[in-house]
Amino acid sequence: MRELPYFPEVTVVDAGAGTGIALEGLRPALGEEARYLAVDVSEDMVDRGRAKFPDVRWAVGAAEPFLEALDGPVQLVVAAQSYQWMDRPRFVSACVGALAPGGLLAVVQNNRDHTASEFLDAYEALLERHSPGHTRDYRDFDIAGELAAGFDPTGGHVGVSVLTWRRRVDVADFVSMAASSTQVRRAVDREGEGFLDLVRALCEDHVRDGALEVAYRSELFLGNRG
């Protein structure tokens, strides 16, 4: 990997920041002296994030116009679990325009891997039957190719890192986690809280040695501006 330039002042944008979960890791890693900006379309999420990180500059709105309106170059843009909700071509273009030469766009995706788990395959099938509009492949698109279309013309490049891993989760924790997801909330809105009983029953069918084994696939896509 080629050496990145040194930036005496670092500006970081958390795009689709939610409540600032990515910032919880970024700030210790990059240091408090960096300038942090965060934007999300949800006012409630931004209010909660601002309560956690009052020294971060927060904004309510879409990431694309926020990046396009910045008055100076930034060194890092992070989209953690948010890229799929963007106007993706416009977002990549806005990042290329906002980043300083040598700056990075980091797209982070951490998803349950239904291709590596009989339980998760069955869970996705349950959601597809009961959650309006849900399909298991809603995040399956060529992120590396989309980033390359924007970064390659600058003389930059795109790198990809993938990590597969597993964790053991008890049934109550999985059902609680599922209940907070958009896909499950849609099923509950349509069918009532009884849908969670279906989730719980599915979990019980797949428990091994007192817990569920949940497979994950974590991906990091780095667009380096030339």
Short mmCIF file of C-alpha atoms in Angstrom, two decimals:
data_model
loop_
_atom_site.label_atom_id
_atom_site.label_comp_id
_atom_site.label_asym_id
_atom_site.label_seq_id
_atom_site.Cartn_x
_atom_site.Cartn_y
_atom_site.Cartn_z
CA MET A 1 0.00 0.00 0.00
CA ARG A 2 1.42 3.39 -0.92
CA GLU A 3 2.12 5.90 1.81
CA LEU A 4 -0.61 8.45 2.42
CA PRO A 5 0.22 12.15 2.71
CA TYR A 6 0.52 13.79 6.11
CA PHE A 7 -2.30 16.17 7.00
CA PRO A 8 -1.52 18.62 9.83
CA GLU A 9 -5.25 19.25 10.29
CA VAL A 10 -7.66 16.38 9.76
CA THR A 11 -11.37 16.78 9.04
CA VAL A 12 -13.55 13.67 9.25
CA VAL A 13 -17.14 13.38 7.99
CA ASP A 14 -19.40 10.62 9.33
CA ALA A 15 -22.04 10.31 6.59
CA GLY A 16 -25.29 8.70 7.68
CA ALA A 17 -23.96 8.89 11.22
CA GLY A 18 -27.07 7.77 13.09
CA THR A 19 -26.37 8.23 16.80
CA GLY A 20 -22.60 8.28 16.28
CA ILE A 21 -21.73 4.60 16.67
CA ALA A 22 -18.86 4.89 14.17
CA LEU A 23 -17.56 7.95 16.01
CA GLU A 24 -17.16 5.84 19.14
CA GLY A 25 -14.31 4.04 17.40
CA LEU A 26 -13.05 6.81 15.12
CA ARG A 27 -12.37 9.37 17.80
CA PRO A 28 -10.03 7.20 19.94
CA ALA A 29 -8.28 5.96 16.79
CA LEU A 30 -7.78 9.36 15.11
CA GLY A 31 -7.46 11.58 18.15
CA GLU A 32 -9.44 14.38 19.70
CA GLU A 33 -7.52 17.02 17.77
CA ALA A 34 -9.24 16.07 14.51
CA ARG A 35 -12.33 18.03 13.41
CA TYR A 36 -15.41 15.79 13.28
CA LEU A 37 -18.55 16.48 11.25
CA ALA A 38 -21.61 14.21 11.30
CA VAL A 39 -24.77 14.23 9.20
CA ASP A 40 -27.92 12.09 9.25
CA VAL A 41 -31.42 12.44 7.83
CA SER A 42 -33.06 11.65 11.20
CA GLU A 43 -33.39 14.58 13.59
CA ASP A 44 -33.94 12.18 16.48
CA MET A 45 -30.72 10.31 15.69
CA VAL A 46 -28.80 13.57 15.44
CA ASP A 47 -30.19 14.77 18.78
CA ARG A 48 -29.03 11.56 20.43
CA GLY A 49 -25.64 11.77 18.75
CA ARG A 50 -25.18 15.39 19.79
CA ALA A 51 -25.88 14.41 23.40
CA LYS A 52 -23.05 11.86 23.24
CA PHE A 53 -20.61 14.04 21.31
CA PRO A 54 -21.44 17.72 21.82
CA ASP A 55 -18.10 18.83 20.35
CA VAL A 56 -18.91 17.22 16.98
CA ARG A 57 -20.54 19.47 14.39
CA TRP A 58 -23.90 17.77 13.70
CA ALA A 59 -26.30 18.40 10.83
CA VAL A 60 -29.72 17.04 9.89
CA GLY A 61 -30.10 16.18 6.22
CA ALA A 62 -28.85 14.05 3.37
CA ALA A 63 -25.12 13.41 3.12
CA GLU A 64 -24.81 14.33 -0.55
CA PRO A 65 -25.73 18.06 -0.35
CA PHE A 66 -23.90 18.33 2.97
CA LEU A 67 -20.66 17.19 1.33
CA GLU A 68 -21.25 19.34 -1.74
CA ALA A 69 -21.66 22.45 0.43
CA LEU A 70 -18.49 22.04 2.50
CA ASP A 71 -16.20 25.05 2.30
CA GLY A 72 -12.91 23.17 2.59
CA PRO A 73 -11.39 19.77 1.78
CA VAL A 74 -11.71 16.84 4.15
CA GLN A 75 -9.36 13.93 4.68
CA LEU A 76 -11.79 11.12 5.55
CA VAL A 77 -15.43 10.37 4.83
CA VAL A 78 -16.94 7.34 6.57
CA ALA A 79 -20.20 5.63 5.59
CA ALA A 80 -20.74 2.89 8.18
CA GLN A 81 -23.79 0.75 7.42
CA SER A 82 -25.31 3.70 5.54
CA TYR A 83 -24.04 3.48 1.94
CA GLN A 84 -27.07 1.50 0.72
CA TRP A 85 -29.39 4.36 1.73
CA MET A 86 -27.48 6.98 -0.26
CA ASP A 87 -28.04 8.29 -3.77
CA ARG A 88 -24.92 6.27 -4.46
CA PRO A 89 -23.56 7.84 -7.68
CA ARG A 90 -24.13 11.33 -6.30
CA PHE A 91 -22.62 10.36 -2.93
CA VAL A 92 -19.43 9.01 -4.51
CA SER A 93 -19.14 12.10 -6.69
CA ALA A 94 -19.68 14.37 -3.67
CA CYS A 95 -16.97 12.51 -1.74
CA VAL A 96 -14.49 12.84 -4.60
CA GLY A 97 -15.23 16.55 -4.73
CA ALA A 98 -14.91 17.06 -0.98
CA LEU A 99 -11.78 14.99 -0.33
CA ALA A 100 -8.29 16.44 -0.40
CA PRO A 101 -5.74 14.65 -2.64
CA GLY A 102 -4.82 11.46 -0.81
CA GLY A 103 -8.05 11.55 1.22
CA LEU A 104 -10.16 8.47 1.82
CA LEU A 105 -13.77 7.37 1.57
CA ALA A 106 -14.33 4.37 3.85
CA VAL A 107 -17.50 2.35 3.26
CA VAL A 108 -18.06 -0.15 6.07
CA GLN A 109 -20.59 -2.96 5.78
CA ASN A 110 -21.14 -5.48 8.58
CA ASN A 111 -23.90 -7.94 7.71
CA ARG A 112 -25.18 -11.27 8.90
CA ASP A 113 -24.05 -13.88 6.36
CA HIS A 114 -27.11 -15.91 5.40
CA THR A 115 -25.05 -17.88 2.86
CA ALA A 116 -22.96 -19.41 5.67
CA SER A 117 -25.73 -20.33 8.12
CA GLU A 118 -28.81 -22.55 7.93
CA PHE A 119 -30.37 -20.48 10.72
CA LEU A 120 -29.81 -17.14 8.98
CA ASP A 121 -31.05 -18.54 5.68
CA ALA A 122 -34.29 -19.54 7.43
CA TYR A 123 -34.47 -16.15 9.20
CA GLU A 124 -34.21 -14.29 5.89
CA ALA A 125 -36.92 -16.54 4.42
CA LEU A 126 -39.17 -15.65 7.38
CA LEU A 127 -38.60 -11.93 6.79
CA GLU A 128 -39.25 -12.29 3.06
CA ARG A 129 -42.62 -13.90 3.82
CA HIS A 130 -43.75 -11.40 6.45
CA SER A 131 -41.89 -8.07 6.07
CA PRO A 132 -43.32 -5.98 3.21
CA GLY A 133 -40.81 -5.40 0.42
CA HIS A 134 -37.92 -7.21 2.12
CA THR A 135 -35.46 -9.23 0.07
CA ARG A 136 -32.26 -10.73 1.43
CA ASP A 137 -30.18 -9.24 -1.38
CA TYR A 138 -31.09 -5.59 -0.77
CA ARG A 139 -27.42 -4.78 -0.03
CA ASP A 140 -25.97 -6.85 -2.86
CA PHE A 141 -24.43 -4.40 -5.29
CA ASP A 142 -20.94 -3.73 -6.62
CA ILE A 143 -19.60 -1.26 -4.06
CA ALA A 144 -16.01 -1.57 -5.27
CA GLY A 145 -17.06 -0.92 -8.85
CA GLU A 146 -19.18 2.07 -7.90
CA LEU A 147 -16.31 3.60 -5.93
CA ALA A 148 -13.84 2.89 -8.73
CA ALA A 149 -16.04 4.78 -11.21
CA GLY A 150 -15.53 7.90 -9.11
CA PHE A 151 -11.99 7.46 -7.77
CA ASP A 152 -10.10 5.91 -10.70
CA PRO A 153 -10.41 9.05 -12.88
CA THR A 154 -8.66 11.06 -10.12
CA GLY A 155 -5.63 8.78 -10.31
CA GLY A 156 -6.69 7.13 -7.10
CA HIS A 157 -7.57 3.52 -6.37
CA VAL A 158 -10.02 1.33 -4.46
CA GLY A 159 -9.09 -1.38 -1.95
CA VAL A 160 -11.28 -4.05 -0.37
CA SER A 161 -10.84 -6.00 2.88
CA VAL A 162 -13.18 -8.80 3.99
CA LEU A 163 -13.45 -10.58 7.34
CA THR A 164 -15.81 -13.46 8.09
CA TRP A 165 -16.51 -14.33 11.70
CA ARG A 166 -19.06 -15.87 14.04
CA ARG A 167 -20.50 -15.07 17.44
CA ARG A 168 -22.70 -16.99 19.83
CA VAL A 169 -25.90 -15.22 20.87
CA ASP A 170 -28.65 -16.38 23.19
CA VAL A 171 -32.24 -16.38 21.95
CA ALA A 172 -33.42 -13.42 24.03
CA ASP A 173 -30.61 -11.21 22.78
CA PHE A 174 -31.20 -12.15 19.14
CA VAL A 175 -34.94 -11.48 19.39
CA SER A 176 -34.25 -8.14 21.08
CA MET A 177 -31.76 -7.20 18.37
CA ALA A 178 -34.17 -8.29 15.64
CA ALA A 179 -37.04 -6.31 17.19
CA SER A 180 -35.10 -3.07 16.69
CA SER A 181 -34.48 -3.65 12.97
CA THR A 182 -36.45 -1.89 10.23
CA GLN A 183 -37.35 -5.17 8.53
CA VAL A 184 -38.84 -6.69 11.68
CA ARG A 185 -40.65 -3.47 12.63
CA ARG A 186 -42.37 -3.55 9.23
CA ALA A 187 -43.51 -7.13 9.85
CA VAL A 188 -44.75 -6.18 13.33
CA ASP A 189 -46.60 -3.17 11.94
CA ARG A 190 -48.41 -5.44 9.50
CA GLU A 191 -49.00 -8.51 11.66
CA GLY A 192 -48.64 -7.36 15.26
CA GLU A 193 -46.24 -8.28 18.04
CA GLY A 194 -47.02 -11.95 17.44
CA PHE A 195 -44.46 -11.87 14.64
CA LEU A 196 -41.78 -11.81 17.32
CA ASP A 197 -43.11 -15.15 18.53
CA LEU A 198 -42.33 -16.55 15.09
CA VAL A 199 -38.79 -15.17 15.34
CA ARG A 200 -38.41 -16.68 18.81
CA ALA A 201 -39.69 -20.07 17.66
CA LEU A 202 -37.29 -20.10 14.73
CA CYS A 203 -34.43 -19.30 17.08
CA GLU A 204 -35.42 -22.10 19.44
CA ASP A 205 -35.35 -24.55 16.52
CA HIS A 206 -31.72 -23.65 15.78
CA VAL A 207 -30.24 -23.39 19.27
CA ARG A 208 -27.15 -25.53 19.76
CA ASP A 209 -25.58 -25.93 23.21
CA GLY A 210 -27.74 -23.14 24.60
CA ALA A 211 -27.03 -20.46 21.98
CA LEU A 212 -27.32 -19.46 18.34
CA GLU A 213 -24.23 -19.26 16.19
CA VAL A 214 -24.54 -16.16 13.99
CA ALA A 215 -22.27 -15.76 10.97
CA TYR A 216 -21.11 -12.30 9.90
CA ARG A 217 -19.32 -10.81 6.91
CA SER A 218 -17.53 -7.50 7.51
CA GLU A 219 -16.33 -5.52 4.50
CA LEU A 220 -14.24 -2.37 4.22
CA PHE A 221 -14.09 -0.51 0.89
CA LEU A 222 -11.49 2.29 0.70
CA GLY A 223 -11.61 4.84 -2.08
CA ASN A 224 -8.30 6.75 -2.16
CA ARG A 225 -8.46 10.08 -4.02
CA GLY A 226 -5.54 10.76 -6.31
#
